[in-house]
PDB file of N, CA, C and O in Angstrom:
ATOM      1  N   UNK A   1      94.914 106.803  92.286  1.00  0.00           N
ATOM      2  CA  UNK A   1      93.554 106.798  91.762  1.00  0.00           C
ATOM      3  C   UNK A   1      92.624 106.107  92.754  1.00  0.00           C
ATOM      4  O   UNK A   1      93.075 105.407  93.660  1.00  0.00           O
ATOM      5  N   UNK A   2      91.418 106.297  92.586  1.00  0.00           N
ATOM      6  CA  UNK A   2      90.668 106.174  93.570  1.00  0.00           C
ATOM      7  C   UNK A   2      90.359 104.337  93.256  1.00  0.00           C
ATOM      8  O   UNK A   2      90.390 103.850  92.125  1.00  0.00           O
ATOM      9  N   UNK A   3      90.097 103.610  94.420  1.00  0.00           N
ATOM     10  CA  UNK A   3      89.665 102.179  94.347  1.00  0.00           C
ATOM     11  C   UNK A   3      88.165 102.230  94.497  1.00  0.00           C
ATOM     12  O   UNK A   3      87.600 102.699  95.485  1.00  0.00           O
ATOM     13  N   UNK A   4      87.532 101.686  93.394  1.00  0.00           N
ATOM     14  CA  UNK A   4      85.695 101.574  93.608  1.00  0.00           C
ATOM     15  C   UNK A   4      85.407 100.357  93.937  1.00  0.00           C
ATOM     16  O   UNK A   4      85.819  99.419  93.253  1.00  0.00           O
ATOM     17  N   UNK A   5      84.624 100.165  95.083  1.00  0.00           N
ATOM     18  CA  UNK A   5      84.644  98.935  95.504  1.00  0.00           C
ATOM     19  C   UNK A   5      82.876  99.054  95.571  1.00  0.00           C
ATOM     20  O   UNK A   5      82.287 100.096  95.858  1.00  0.00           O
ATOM     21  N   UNK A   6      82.265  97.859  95.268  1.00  0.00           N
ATOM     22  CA  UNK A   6      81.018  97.543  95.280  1.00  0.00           C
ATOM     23  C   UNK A   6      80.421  97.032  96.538  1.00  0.00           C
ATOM     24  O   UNK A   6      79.602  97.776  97.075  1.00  0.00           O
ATOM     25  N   UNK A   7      80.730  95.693  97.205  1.00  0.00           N
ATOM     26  CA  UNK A   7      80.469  95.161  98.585  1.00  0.00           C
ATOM     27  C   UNK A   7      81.886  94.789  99.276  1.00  0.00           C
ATOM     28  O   UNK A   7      81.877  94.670 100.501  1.00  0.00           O
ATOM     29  N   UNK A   8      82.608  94.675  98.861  1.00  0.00           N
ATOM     30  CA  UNK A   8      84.215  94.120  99.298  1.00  0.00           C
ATOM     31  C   UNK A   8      85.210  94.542  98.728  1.00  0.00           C
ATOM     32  O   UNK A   8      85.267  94.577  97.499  1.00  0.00           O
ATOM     33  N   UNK A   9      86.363  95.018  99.646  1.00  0.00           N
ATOM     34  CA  UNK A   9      87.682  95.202  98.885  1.00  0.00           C
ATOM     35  C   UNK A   9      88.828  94.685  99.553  1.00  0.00           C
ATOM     36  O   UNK A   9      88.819  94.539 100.775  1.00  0.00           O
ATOM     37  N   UNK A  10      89.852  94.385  98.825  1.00  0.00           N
ATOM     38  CA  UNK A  10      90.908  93.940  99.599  1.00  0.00           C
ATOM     39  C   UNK A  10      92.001  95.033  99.601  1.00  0.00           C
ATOM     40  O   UNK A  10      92.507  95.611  98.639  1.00  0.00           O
ATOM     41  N   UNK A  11      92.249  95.178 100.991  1.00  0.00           N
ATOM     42  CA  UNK A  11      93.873  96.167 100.906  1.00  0.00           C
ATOM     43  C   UNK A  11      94.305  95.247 101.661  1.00  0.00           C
ATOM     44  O   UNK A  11      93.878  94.398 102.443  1.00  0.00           O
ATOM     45  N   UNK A  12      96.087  95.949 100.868  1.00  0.00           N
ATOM     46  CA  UNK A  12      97.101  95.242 100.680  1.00  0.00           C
ATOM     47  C   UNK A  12      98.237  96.575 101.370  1.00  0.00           C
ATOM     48  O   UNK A  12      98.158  97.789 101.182  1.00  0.00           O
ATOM     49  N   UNK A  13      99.220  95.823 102.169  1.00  0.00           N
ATOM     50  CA  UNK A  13     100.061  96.806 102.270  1.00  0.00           C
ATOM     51  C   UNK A  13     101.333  95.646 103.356  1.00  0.00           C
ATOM     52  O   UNK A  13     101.163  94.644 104.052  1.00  0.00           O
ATOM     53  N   UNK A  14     102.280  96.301 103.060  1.00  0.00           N
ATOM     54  CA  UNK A  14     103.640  96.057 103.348  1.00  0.00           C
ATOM     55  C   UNK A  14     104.627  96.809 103.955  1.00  0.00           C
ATOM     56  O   UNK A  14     104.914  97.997 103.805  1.00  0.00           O
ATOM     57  N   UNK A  15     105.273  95.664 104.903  1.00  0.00           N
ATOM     58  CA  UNK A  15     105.947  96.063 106.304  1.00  0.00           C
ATOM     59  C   UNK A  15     107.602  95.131 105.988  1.00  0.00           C
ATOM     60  O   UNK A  15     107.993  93.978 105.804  1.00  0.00           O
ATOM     61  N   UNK A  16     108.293  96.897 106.110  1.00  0.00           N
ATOM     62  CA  UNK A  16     110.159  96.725 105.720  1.00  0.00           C
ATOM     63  C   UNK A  16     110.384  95.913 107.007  1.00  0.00           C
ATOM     64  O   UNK A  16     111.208  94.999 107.052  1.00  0.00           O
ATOM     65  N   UNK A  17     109.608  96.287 108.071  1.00  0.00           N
ATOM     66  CA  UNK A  17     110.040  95.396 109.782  1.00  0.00           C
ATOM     67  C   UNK A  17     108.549  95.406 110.478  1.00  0.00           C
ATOM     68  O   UNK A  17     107.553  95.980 110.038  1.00  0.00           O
ATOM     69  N   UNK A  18     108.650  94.655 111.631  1.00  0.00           N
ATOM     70  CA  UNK A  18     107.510  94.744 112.504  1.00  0.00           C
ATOM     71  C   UNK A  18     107.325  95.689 112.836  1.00  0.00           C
ATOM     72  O   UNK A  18     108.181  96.411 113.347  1.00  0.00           O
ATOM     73  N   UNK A  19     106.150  95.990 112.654  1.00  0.00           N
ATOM     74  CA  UNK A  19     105.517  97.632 113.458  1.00  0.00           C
ATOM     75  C   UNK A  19     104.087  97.386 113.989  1.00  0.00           C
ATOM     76  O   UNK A  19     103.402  96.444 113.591  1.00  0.00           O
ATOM     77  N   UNK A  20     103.626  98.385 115.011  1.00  0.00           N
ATOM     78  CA  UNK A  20     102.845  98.777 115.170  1.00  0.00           C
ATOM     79  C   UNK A  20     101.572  99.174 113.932  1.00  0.00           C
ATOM     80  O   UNK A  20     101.660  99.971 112.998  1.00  0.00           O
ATOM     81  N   UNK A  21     100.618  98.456 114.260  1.00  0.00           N
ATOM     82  CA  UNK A  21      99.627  99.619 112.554  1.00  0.00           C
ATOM     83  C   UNK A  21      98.228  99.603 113.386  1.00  0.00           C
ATOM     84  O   UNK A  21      97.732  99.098 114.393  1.00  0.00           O
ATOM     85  N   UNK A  22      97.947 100.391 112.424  1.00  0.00           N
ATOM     86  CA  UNK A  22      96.712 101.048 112.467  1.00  0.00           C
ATOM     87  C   UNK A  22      95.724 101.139 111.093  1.00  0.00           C
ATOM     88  O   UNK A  22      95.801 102.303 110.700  1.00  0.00           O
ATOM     89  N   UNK A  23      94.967 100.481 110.352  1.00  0.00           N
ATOM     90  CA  UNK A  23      94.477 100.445 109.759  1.00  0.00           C
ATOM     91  C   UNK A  23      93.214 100.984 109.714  1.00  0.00           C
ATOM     92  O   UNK A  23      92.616 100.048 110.246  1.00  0.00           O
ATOM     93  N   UNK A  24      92.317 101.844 109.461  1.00  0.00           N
ATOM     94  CA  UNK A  24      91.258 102.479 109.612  1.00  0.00           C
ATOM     95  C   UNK A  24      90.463 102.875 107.842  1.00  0.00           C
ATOM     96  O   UNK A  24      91.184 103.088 106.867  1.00  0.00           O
ATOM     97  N   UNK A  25      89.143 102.896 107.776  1.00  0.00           N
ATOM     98  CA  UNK A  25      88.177 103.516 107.374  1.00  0.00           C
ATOM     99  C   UNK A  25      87.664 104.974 107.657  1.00  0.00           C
ATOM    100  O   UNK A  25      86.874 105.101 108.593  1.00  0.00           O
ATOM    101  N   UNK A  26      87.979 105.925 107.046  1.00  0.00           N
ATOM    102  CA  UNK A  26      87.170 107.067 107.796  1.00  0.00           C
ATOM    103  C   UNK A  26      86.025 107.599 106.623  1.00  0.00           C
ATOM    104  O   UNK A  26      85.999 107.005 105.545  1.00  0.00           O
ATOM    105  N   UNK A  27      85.333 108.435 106.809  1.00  0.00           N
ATOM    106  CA  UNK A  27      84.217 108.925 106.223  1.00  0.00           C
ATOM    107  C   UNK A  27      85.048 110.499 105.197  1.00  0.00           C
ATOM    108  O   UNK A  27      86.217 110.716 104.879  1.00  0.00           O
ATOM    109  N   UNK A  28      83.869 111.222 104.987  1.00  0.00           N
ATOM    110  CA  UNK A  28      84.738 112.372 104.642  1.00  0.00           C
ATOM    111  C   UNK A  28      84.728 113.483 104.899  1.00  0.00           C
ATOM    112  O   UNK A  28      84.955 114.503 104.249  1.00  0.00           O
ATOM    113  N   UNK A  29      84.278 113.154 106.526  1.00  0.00           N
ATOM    114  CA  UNK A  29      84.123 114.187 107.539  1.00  0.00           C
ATOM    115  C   UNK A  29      85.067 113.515 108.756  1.00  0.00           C
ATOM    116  O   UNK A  29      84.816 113.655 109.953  1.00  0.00           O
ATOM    117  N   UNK A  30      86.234 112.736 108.196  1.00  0.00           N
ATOM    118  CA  UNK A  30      87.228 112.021 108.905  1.00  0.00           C
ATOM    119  C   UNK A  30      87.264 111.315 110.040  1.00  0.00           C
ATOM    120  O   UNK A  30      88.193 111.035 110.797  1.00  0.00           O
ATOM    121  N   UNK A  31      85.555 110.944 110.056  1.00  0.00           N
ATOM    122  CA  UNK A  31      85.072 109.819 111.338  1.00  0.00           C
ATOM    123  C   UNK A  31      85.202 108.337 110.852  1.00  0.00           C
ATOM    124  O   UNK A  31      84.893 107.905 109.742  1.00  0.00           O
ATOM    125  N   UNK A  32      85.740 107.627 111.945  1.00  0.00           N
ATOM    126  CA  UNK A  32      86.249 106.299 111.810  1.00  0.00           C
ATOM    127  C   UNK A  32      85.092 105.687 111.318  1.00  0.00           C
ATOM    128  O   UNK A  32      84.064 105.963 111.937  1.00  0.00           O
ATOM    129  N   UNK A  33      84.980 104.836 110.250  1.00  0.00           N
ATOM    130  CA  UNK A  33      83.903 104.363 110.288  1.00  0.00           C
ATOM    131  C   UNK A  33      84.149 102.451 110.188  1.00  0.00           C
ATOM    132  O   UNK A  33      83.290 101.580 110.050  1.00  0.00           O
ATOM    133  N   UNK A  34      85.646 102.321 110.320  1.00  0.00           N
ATOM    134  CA  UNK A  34      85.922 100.637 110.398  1.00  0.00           C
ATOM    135  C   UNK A  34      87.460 100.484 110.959  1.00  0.00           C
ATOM    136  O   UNK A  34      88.363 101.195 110.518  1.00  0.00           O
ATOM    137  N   UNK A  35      87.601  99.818 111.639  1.00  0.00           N
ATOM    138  CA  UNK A  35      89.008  99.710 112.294  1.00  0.00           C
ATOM    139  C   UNK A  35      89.479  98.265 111.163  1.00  0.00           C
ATOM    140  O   UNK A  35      88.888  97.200 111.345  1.00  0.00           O
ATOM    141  N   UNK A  36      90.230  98.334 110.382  1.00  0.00           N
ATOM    142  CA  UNK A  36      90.201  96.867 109.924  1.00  0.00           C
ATOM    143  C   UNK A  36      91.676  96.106 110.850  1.00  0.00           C
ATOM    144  O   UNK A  36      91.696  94.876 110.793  1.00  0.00           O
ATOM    145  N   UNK A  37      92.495  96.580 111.415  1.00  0.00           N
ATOM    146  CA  UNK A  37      93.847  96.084 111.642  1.00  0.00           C
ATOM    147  C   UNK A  37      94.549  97.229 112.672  1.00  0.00           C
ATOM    148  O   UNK A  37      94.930  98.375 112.433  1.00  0.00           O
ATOM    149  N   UNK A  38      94.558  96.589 113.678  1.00  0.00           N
ATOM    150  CA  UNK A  38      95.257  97.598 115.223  1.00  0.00           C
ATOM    151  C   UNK A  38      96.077  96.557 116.082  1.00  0.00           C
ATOM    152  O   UNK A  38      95.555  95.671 116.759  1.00  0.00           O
ATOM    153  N   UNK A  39      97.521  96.799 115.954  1.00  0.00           N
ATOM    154  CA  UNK A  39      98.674  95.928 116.975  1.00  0.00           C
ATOM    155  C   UNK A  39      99.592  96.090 116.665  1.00  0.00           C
ATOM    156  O   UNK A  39      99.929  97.152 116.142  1.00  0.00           O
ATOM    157  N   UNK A  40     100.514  94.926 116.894  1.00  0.00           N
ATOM    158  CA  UNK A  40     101.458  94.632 116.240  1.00  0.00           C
ATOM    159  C   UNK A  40     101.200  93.598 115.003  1.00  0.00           C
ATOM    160  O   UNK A  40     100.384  92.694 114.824  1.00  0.00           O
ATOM    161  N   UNK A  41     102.506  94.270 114.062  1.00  0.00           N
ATOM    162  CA  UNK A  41     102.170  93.361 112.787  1.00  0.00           C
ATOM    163  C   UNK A  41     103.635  92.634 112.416  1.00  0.00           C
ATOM    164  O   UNK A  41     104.648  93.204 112.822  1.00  0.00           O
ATOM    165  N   UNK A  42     103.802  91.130 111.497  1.00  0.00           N
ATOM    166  CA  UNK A  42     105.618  91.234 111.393  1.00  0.00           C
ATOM    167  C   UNK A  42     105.550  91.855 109.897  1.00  0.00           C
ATOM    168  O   UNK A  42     104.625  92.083 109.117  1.00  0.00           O
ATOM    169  N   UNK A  43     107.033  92.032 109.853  1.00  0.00           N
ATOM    170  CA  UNK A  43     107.229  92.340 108.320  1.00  0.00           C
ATOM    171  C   UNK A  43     106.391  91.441 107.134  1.00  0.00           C
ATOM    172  O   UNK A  43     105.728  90.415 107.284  1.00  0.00           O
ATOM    173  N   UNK A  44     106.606  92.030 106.208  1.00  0.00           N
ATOM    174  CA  UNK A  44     105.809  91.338 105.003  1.00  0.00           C
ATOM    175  C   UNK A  44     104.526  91.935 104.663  1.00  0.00           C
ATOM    176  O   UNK A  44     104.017  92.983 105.059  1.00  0.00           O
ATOM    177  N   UNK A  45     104.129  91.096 103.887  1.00  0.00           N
ATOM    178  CA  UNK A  45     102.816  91.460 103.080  1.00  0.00           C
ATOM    179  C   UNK A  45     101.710  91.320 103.628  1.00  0.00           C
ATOM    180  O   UNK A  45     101.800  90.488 104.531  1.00  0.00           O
ATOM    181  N   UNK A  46     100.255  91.915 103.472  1.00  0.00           N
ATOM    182  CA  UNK A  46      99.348  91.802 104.431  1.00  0.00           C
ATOM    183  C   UNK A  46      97.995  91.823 103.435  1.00  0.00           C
ATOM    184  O   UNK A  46      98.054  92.557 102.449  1.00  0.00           O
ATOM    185  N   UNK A  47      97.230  91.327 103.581  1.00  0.00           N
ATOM    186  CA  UNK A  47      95.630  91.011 102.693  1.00  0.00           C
ATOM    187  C   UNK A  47      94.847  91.529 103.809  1.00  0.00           C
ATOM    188  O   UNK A  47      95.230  91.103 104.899  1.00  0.00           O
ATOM    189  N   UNK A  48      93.904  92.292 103.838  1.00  0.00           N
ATOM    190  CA  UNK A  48      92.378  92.793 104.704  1.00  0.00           C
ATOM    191  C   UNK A  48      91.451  92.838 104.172  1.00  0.00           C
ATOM    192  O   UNK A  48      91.172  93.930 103.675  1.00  0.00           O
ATOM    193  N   UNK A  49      90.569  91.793 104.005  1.00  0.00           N
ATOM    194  CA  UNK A  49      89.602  91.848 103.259  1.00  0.00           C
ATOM    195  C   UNK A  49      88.771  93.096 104.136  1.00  0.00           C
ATOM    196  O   UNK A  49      88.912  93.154 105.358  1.00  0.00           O
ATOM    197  N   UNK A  50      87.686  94.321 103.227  1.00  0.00           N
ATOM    198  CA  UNK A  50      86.821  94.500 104.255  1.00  0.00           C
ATOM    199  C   UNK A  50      85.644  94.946 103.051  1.00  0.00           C
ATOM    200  O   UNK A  50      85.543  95.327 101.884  1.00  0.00           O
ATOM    201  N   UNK A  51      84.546  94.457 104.741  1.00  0.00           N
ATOM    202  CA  UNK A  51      83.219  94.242 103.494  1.00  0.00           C
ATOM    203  C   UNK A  51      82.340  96.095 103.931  1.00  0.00           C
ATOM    204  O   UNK A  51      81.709  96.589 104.865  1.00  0.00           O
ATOM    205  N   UNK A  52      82.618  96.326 103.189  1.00  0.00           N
ATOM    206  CA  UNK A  52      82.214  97.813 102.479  1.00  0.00           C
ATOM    207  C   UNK A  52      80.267  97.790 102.625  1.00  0.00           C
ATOM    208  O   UNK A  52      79.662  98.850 102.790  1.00  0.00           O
ATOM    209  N   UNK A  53      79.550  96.482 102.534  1.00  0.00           N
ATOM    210  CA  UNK A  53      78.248  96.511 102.254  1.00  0.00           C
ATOM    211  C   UNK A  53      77.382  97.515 102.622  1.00  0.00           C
ATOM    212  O   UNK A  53      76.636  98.212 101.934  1.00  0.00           O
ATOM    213  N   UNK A  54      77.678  97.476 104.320  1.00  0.00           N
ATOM    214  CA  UNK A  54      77.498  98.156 105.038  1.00  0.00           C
ATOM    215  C   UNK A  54      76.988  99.977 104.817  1.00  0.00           C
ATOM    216  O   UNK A  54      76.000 100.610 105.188  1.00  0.00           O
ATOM    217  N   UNK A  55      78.094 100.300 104.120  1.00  0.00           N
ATOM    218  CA  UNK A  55      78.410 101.991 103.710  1.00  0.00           C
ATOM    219  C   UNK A  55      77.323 102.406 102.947  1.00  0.00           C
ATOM    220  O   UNK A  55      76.937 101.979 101.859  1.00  0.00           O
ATOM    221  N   UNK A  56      76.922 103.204 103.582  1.00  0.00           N
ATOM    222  CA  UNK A  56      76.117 104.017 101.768  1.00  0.00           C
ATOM    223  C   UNK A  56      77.546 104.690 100.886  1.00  0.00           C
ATOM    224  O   UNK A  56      78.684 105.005 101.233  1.00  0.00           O
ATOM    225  N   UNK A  57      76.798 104.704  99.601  1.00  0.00           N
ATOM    226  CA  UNK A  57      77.417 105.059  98.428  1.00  0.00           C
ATOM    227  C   UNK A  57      78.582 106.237  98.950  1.00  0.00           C
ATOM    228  O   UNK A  57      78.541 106.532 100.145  1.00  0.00           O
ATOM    229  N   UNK A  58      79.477 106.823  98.194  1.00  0.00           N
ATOM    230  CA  UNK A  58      80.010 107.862  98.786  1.00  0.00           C
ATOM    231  C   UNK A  58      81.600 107.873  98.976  1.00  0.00           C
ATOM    232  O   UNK A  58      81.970 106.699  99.012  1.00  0.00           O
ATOM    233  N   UNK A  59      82.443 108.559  99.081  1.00  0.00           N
ATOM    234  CA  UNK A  59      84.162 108.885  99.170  1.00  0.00           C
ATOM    235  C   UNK A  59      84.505 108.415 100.619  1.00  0.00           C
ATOM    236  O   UNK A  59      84.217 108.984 101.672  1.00  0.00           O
ATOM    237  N   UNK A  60      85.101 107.391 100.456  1.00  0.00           N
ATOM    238  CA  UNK A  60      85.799 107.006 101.815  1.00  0.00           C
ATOM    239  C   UNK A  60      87.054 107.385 101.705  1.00  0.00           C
ATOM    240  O   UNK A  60      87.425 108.104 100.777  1.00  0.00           O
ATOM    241  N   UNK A  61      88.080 106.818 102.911  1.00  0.00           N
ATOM    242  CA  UNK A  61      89.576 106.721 102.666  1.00  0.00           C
ATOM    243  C   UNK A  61      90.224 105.952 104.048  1.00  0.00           C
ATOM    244  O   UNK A  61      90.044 106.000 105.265  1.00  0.00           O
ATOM    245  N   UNK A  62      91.016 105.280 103.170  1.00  0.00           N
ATOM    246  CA  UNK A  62      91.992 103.939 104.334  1.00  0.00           C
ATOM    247  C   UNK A  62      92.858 104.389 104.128  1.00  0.00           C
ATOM    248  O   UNK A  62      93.327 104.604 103.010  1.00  0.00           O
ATOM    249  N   UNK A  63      93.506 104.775 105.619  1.00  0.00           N
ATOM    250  CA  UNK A  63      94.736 105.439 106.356  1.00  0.00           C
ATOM    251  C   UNK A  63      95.583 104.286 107.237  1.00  0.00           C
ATOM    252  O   UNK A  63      95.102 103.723 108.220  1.00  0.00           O
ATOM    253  N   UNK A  64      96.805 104.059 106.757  1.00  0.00           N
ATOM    254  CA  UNK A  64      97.653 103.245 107.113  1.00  0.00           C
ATOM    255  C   UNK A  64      98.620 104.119 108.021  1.00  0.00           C
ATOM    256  O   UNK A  64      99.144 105.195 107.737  1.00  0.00           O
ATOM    257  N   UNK A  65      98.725 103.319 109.272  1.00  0.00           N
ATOM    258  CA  UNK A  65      99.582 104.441 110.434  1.00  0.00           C
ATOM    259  C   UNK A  65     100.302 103.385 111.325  1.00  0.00           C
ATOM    260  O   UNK A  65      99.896 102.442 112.003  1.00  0.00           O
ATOM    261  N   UNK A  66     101.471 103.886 111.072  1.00  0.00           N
ATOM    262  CA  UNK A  66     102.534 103.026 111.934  1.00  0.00           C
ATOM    263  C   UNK A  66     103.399 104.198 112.387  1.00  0.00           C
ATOM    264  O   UNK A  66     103.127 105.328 111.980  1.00  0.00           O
ATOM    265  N   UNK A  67     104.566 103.960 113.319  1.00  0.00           N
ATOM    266  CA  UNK A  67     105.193 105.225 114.387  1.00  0.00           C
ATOM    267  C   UNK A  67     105.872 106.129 112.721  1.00  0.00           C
ATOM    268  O   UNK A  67     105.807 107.285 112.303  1.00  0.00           O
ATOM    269  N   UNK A  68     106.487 104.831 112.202  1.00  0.00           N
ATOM    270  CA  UNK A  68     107.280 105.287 111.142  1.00  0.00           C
ATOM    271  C   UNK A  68     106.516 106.527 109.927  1.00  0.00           C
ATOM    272  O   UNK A  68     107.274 107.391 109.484  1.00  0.00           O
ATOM    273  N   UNK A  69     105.147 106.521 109.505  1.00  0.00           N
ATOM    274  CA  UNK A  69     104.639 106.587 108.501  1.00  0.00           C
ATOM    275  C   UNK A  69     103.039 107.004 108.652  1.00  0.00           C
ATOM    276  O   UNK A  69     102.504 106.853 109.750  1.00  0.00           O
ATOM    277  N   UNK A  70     102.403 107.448 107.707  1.00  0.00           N
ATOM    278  CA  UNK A  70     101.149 107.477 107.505  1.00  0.00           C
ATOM    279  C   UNK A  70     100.572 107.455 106.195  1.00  0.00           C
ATOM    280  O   UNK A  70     101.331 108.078 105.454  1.00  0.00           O
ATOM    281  N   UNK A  71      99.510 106.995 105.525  1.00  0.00           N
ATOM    282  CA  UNK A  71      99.542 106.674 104.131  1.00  0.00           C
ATOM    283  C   UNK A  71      98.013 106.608 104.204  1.00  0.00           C
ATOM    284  O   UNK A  71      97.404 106.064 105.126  1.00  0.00           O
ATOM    285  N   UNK A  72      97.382 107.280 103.027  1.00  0.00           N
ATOM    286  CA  UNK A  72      95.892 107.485 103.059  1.00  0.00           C
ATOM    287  C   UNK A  72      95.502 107.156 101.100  1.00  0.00           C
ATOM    288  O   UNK A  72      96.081 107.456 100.056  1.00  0.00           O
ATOM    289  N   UNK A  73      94.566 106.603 101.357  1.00  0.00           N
ATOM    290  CA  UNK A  73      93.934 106.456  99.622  1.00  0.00           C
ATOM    291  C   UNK A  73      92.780 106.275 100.083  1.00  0.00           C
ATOM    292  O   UNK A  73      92.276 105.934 101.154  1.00  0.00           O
ATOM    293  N   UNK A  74      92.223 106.775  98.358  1.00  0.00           N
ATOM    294  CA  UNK A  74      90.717 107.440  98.366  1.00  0.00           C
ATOM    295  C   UNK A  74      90.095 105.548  98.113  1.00  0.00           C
ATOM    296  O   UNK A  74      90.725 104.655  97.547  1.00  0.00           O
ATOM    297  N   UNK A  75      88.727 105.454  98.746  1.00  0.00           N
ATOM    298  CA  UNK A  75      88.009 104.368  98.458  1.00  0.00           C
ATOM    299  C   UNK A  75      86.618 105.274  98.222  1.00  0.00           C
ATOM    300  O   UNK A  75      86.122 106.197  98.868  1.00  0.00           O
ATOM    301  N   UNK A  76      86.228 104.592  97.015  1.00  0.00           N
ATOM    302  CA  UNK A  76      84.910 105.021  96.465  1.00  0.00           C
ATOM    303  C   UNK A  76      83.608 103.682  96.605  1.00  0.00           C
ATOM    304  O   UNK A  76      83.649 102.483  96.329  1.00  0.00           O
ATOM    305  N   UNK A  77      82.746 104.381  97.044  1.00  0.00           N
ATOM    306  CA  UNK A  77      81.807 103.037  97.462  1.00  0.00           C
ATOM    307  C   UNK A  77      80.936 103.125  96.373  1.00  0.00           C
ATOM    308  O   UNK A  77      80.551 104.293  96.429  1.00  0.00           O
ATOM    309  N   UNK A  78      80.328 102.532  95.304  1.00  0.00           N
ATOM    310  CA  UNK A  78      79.716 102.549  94.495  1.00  0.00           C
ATOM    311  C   UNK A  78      78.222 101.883  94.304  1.00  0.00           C
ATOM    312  O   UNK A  78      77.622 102.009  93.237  1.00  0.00           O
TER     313      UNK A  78
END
């Protein structure tokens, strides 16, 4: 389901081992519109705050990308 976020949201996501990630914002014409998290990361749990203020209203989506994986959810800016 989609996350509606007003000025800030936090994603959350989790690592079985150290990897590489890629954390991104894109629009919904699939242009980057925020890098929140690019390197190396260790295993475990991870908090990113990101401040959304910025955005006009409208369907985003944060795409999680490591060698292993790729993982996308809808963010709604409200």
């Amino acid at each position: 389901s989609p996350n509606p976020v007003r000025r800030s949201a936090r994603i959350e996501f989790s690592l079985a081992e150290a990897a590489p990630v890629t954390l991104e914002v894109v629009d919904s014409l699939g242009r980057t519109v925020a890098t929140l998290a690019e390197g190396p990361h260790l295993a475990g749990t991870h908090l990113v705050q990101f401040d959304a203020s910025r955005l006009a209203s409208g369907v985003y989506f944060y795409r999680l990308r490591t060698s292993e994986a790729s993982v996308t959810r809808t963010l709604v800016r409200l």
